[in-house]
Phi, psi and omega in degrees: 000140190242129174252131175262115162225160162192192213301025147247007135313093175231156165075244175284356165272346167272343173309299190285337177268011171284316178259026147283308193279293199289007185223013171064040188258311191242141172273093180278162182224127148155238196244171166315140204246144188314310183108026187243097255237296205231148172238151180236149159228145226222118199223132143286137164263163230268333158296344180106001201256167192223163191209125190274150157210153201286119186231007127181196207214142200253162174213160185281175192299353174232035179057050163263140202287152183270297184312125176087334206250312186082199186245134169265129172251161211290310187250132175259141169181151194279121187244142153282176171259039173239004185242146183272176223277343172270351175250050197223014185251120162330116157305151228070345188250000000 
């Protein structure tokens, strides 16, 4: 299986080619992945200002941390977003 991510990969899509990537199900391809790590929840305070707190954070099944860092593909290489997803594949695949 070949997975295409790049810097607008986030959240459960960085989970799941994270964990793809650590149990050898997929070849991810493509750029460094965003890098959005943690869910938050966002409570008004009784002045109207709101207040976010972290209440937990994802990491792949073999703990590489998500947030800030994102997922690294296996093959790196540059899609524009005007191109469909077989012609953004490395010859050979």
């Amino acid at each position: 299986v070949a997975v295409l991510i790049n810097k607008n990969t986030a959240s459960a899509s960085e989970v799941l080619a994270g964990a793809l990537k650590d149990n050898n199900r997929a070849v991810l391809i493509g750029e460094k992945s965003f890098g959005k790590g943690v869910v938050q929840t966002v409570s008004e305070l009784s002045d109207g200002s709101g207040l976010a707190v972290t209440i937990a954070k994802y990491e792949t099944p073999k703990h590489k941390e998500v947030n800030k860092v994102g997922i690294f593909p296996d093959v790196s290489t540059a899609c524009p977003q005007d191109e469909t997803f077989i012609q953004c594949l490395p010859r050979g695949f």
